[in-house]
Coordinates of C-alpha atoms in Angstrom, one line a residue:
X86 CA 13.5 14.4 7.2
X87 CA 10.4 12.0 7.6
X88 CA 10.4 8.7 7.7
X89 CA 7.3 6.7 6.9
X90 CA 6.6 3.0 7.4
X91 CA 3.9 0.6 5.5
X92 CA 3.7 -2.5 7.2
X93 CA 2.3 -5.2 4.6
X94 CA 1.9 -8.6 5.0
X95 CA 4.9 -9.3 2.2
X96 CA 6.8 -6.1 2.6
X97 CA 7.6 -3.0 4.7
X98 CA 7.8 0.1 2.5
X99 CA 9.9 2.6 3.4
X100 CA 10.7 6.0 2.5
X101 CA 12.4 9.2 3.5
X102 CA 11.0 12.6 2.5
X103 CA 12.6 15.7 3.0
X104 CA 9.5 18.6 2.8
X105 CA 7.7 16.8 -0.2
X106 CA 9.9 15.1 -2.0
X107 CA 10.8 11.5 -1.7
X108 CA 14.6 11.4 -1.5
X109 CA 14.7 7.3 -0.7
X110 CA 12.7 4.5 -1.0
X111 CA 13.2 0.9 0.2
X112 CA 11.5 -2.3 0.5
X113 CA 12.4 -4.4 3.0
X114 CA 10.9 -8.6 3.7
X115 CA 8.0 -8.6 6.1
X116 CA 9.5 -11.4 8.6
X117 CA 7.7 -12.1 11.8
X118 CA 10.2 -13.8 13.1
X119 CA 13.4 -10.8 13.2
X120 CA 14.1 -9.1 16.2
X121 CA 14.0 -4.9 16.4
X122 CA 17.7 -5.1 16.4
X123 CA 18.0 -6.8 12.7
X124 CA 15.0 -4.5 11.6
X125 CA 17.4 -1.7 13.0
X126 CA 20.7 -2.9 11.1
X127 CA 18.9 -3.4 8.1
X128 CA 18.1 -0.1 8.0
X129 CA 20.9 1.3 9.6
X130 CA 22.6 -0.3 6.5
X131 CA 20.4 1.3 3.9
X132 CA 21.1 4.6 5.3
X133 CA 24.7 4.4 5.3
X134 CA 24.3 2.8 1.5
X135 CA 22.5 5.9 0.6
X136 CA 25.0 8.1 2.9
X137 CA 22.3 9.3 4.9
X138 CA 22.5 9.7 8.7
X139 CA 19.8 8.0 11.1
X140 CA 20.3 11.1 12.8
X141 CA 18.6 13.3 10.0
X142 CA 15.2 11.7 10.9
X143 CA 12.8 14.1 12.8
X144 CA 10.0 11.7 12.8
X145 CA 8.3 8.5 11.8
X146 CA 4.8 7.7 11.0
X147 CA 3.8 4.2 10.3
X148 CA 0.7 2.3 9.2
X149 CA 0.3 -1.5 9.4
X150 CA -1.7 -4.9 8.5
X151 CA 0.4 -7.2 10.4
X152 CA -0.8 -5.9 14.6
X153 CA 1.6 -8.9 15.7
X154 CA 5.2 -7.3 14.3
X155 CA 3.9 -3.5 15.5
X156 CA 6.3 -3.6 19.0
X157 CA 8.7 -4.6 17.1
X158 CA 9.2 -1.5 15.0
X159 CA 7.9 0.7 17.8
X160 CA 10.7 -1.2 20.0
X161 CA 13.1 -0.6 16.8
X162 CA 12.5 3.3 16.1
X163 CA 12.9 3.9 20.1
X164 CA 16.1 2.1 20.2
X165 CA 18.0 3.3 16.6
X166 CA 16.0 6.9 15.9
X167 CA 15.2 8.2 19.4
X168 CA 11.5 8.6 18.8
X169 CA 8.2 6.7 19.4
X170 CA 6.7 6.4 15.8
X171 CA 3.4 8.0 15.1
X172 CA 0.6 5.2 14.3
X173 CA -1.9 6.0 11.7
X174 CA -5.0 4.5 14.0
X175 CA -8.4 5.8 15.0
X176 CA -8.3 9.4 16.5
X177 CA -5.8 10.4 14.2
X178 CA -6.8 13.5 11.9
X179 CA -6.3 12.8 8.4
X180 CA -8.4 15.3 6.9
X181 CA -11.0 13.3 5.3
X182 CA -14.5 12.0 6.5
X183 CA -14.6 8.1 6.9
X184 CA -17.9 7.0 6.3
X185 CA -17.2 3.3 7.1
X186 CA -19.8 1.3 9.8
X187 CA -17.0 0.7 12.0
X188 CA -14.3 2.9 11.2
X189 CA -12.0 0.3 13.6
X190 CA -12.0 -2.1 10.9
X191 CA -10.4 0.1 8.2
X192 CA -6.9 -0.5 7.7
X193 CA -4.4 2.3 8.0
X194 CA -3.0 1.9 4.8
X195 CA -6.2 2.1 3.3
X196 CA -6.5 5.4 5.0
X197 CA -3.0 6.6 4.2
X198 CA -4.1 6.2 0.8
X199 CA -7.5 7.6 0.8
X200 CA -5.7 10.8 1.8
X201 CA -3.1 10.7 -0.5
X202 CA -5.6 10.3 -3.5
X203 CA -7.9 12.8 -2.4
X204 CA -5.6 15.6 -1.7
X205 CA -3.2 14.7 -4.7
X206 CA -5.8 13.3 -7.5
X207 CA -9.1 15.2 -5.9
X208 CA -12.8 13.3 -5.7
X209 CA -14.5 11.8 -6.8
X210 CA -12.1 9.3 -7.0
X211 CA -11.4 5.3 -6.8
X212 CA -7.8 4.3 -5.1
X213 CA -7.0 0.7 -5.9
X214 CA -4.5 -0.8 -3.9
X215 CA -2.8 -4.1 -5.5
X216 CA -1.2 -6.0 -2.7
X217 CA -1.2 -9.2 -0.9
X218 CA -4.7 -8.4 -1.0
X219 CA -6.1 -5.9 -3.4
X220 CA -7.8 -3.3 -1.7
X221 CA -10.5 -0.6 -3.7
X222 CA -11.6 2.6 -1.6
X223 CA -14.2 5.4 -2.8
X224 CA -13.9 8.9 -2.3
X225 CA -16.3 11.3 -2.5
X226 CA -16.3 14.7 -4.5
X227 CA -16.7 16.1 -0.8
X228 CA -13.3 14.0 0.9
X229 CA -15.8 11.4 2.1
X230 CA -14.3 7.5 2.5
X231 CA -17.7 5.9 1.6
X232 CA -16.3 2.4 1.7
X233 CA -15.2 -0.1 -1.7
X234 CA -14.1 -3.9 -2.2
X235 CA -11.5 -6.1 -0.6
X236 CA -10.2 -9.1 -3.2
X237 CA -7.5 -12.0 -3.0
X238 CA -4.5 -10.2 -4.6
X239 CA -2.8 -11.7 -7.5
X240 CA -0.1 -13.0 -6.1
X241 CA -2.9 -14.8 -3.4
X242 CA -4.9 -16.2 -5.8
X243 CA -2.4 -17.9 -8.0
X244 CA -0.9 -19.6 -5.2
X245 CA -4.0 -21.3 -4.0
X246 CA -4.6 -22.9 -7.3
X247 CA -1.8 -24.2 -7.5
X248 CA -2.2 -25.3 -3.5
X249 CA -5.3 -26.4 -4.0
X250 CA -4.9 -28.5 -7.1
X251 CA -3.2 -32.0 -7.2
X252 CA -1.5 -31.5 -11.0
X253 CA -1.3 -28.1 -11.9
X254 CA 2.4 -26.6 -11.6
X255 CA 3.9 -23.3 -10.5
X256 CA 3.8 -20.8 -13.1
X257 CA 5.8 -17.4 -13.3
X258 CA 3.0 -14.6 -12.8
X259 CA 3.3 -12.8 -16.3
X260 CA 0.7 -11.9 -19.2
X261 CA 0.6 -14.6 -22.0
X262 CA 0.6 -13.8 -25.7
X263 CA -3.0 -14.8 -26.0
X264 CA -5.7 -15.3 -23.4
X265 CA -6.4 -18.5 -25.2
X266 CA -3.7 -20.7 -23.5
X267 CA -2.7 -23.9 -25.5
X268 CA -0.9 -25.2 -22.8
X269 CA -1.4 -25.0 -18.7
X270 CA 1.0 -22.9 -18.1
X271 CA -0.1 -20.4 -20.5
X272 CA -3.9 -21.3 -19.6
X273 CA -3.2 -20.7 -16.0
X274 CA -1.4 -17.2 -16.6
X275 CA -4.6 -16.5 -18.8
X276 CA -7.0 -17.0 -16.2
X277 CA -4.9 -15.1 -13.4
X278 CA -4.3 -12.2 -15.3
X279 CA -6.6 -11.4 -17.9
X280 CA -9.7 -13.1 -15.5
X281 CA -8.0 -10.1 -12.4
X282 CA -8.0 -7.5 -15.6
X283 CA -11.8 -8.1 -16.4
X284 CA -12.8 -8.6 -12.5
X285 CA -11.0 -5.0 -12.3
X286 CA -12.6 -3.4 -14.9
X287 CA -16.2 -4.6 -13.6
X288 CA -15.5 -3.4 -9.8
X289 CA -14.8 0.2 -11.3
X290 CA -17.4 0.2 -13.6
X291 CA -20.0 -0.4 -10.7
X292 CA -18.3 1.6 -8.7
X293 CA -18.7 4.4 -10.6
X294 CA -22.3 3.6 -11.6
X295 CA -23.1 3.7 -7.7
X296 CA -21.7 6.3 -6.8
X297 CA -23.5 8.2 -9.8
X298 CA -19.8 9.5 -11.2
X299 CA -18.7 7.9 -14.3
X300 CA -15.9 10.1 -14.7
X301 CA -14.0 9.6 -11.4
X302 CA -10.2 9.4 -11.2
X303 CA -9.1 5.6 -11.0
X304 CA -5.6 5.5 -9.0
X305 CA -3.6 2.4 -8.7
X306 CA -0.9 1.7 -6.5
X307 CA 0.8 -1.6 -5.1
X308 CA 3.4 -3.9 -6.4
X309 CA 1.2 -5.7 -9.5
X310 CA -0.9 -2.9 -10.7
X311 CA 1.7 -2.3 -13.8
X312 CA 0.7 -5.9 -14.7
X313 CA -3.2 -4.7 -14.9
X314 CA -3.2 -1.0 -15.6
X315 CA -1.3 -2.2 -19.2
X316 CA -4.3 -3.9 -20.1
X317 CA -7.4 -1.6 -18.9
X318 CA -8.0 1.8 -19.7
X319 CA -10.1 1.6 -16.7
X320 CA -7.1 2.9 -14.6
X321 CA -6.4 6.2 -14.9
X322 CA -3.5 7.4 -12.9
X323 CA -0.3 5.0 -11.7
X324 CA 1.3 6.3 -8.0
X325 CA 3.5 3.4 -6.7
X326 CA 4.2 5.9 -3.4
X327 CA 0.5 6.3 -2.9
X328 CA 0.8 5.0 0.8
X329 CA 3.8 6.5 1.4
X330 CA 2.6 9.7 0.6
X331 CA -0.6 9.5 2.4
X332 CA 1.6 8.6 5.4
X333 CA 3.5 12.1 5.3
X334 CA 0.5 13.7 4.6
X335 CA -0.7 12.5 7.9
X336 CA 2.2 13.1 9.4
X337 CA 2.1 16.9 8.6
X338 CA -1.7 17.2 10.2
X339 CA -0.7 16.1 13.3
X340 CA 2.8 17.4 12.9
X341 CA 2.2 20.0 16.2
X342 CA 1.0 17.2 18.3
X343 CA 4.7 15.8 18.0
X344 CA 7.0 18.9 18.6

């Protein structure tokens, strides 16, 4: 089995495949401050929950946001799987053609999911990732990464108005009845989510016109997309294991590099 790692900023997803299929997923707290040993117990205890042996696991590939926790899970895989994890960073082959200025800069999740959208969805395609930040990639009909938009994620922005603002309260992240709010918390909801819907819907729709393909695939992913996708037919596919998949996919094209 493979195990893959995406290192966010809020969580680490984490999933075991055995061939293709997915046979566990997890989510575990991003927290700078734990040691590799509690990373290690933590999921030492989801495989024994699951009854599945750490001993299974034939090898890891990881991507990450968060450079400062990296030794940590390296440190952690050595210590409670036996194996150095393979990093999704520059050199790696993932199949596709990154077009990006300084291909350095792109995150590896970003390219896990470029893969995973091109290979699974086909191009020309759009791969929106809604995370801590929400992330938009664009793929070429050819399996070119041409580039796209970075955006505060949801979660982000609502938390700096209400940091930012001396009266206005914390509010639960959910779509009001009516974008017409007749109160704050329902005016605030409003302007989060249906003001991310309709700043959505316009990055796609000039996406599209720039790359001169209005009928590429839209893929969403990432922990809030639900919350958007239900109010846009702008979006048209939904793959919460977008990263996760683009991970193994990686994996498996530099699978004889790790034997």
């Amino acid at each position: 089995m493979i195990l893959t790692l995406d290192i966010g900023n809020t969580n680490i997803k984490t999933a075991l495949f055995e061939g293709e299929e997915m046979v566990n997923y997890w989510r575990i707290s991003t927290d700078r401050s734990k040691s590799s040993d509690e990373y290690g117990m933590i999921l030492a205890s989801l495989f024994q929950h699951n009854h599945r042996e750490m001993s299974q696991v034939e090898g890891i590939v990881m991507s990450s946001v968060v450079p400062s926790i990296n030794f940590t899970i390296e440190h952690m895989c050595r210590n409670y799987f036996g194996m150095d994890p393979m990093m999704v960073a520059p050199g790696i082959k993932t199949g596709i053609n990154i077009k990006y200025e300084n291909p350095r800069e792109l995150g590896s999740d970003r390219i896990a999911n470029a893969v995973a959208a091109y290979t699974l969805y086909g191009g020309p395609c759009i791969f929106i990732d809604f995370g801590t930040a929400t992330t938009y990639g664009v793929m070429s009909a050819r399996g070119e990464f041409l580039g796209g938009a970075i955006c505060p994620g949801l979660k982000l922005a609502a938390e700096a108005l209400v940091e930012h603002t001396a009266k206005l309260p914390r509010f639960e992240l959910t779509k009001p009845a009516s974008v017409i709010g007749r109160n704050t918390i329902s005016g605030m909801q409003a302007g989060i989510v249906y003001g991310y819907v309709g700043q959505v819907t316009y990055l796609i729709k000039k996406m599209k016109e720039e790359l001169g393909e209005p009928n590429a695939k839209v893929v969403a992913t990432g922990g809030l997309a639900l919350l958007v996708s239900g109010e846009t037919d702008a979006i048209n596919v939904l793959d919460g294991l977008l990263t996760l998949k683009g991970l193994r996919l990686i994996y498996e094209k530099n699978r004889e590099e790790t034997l």
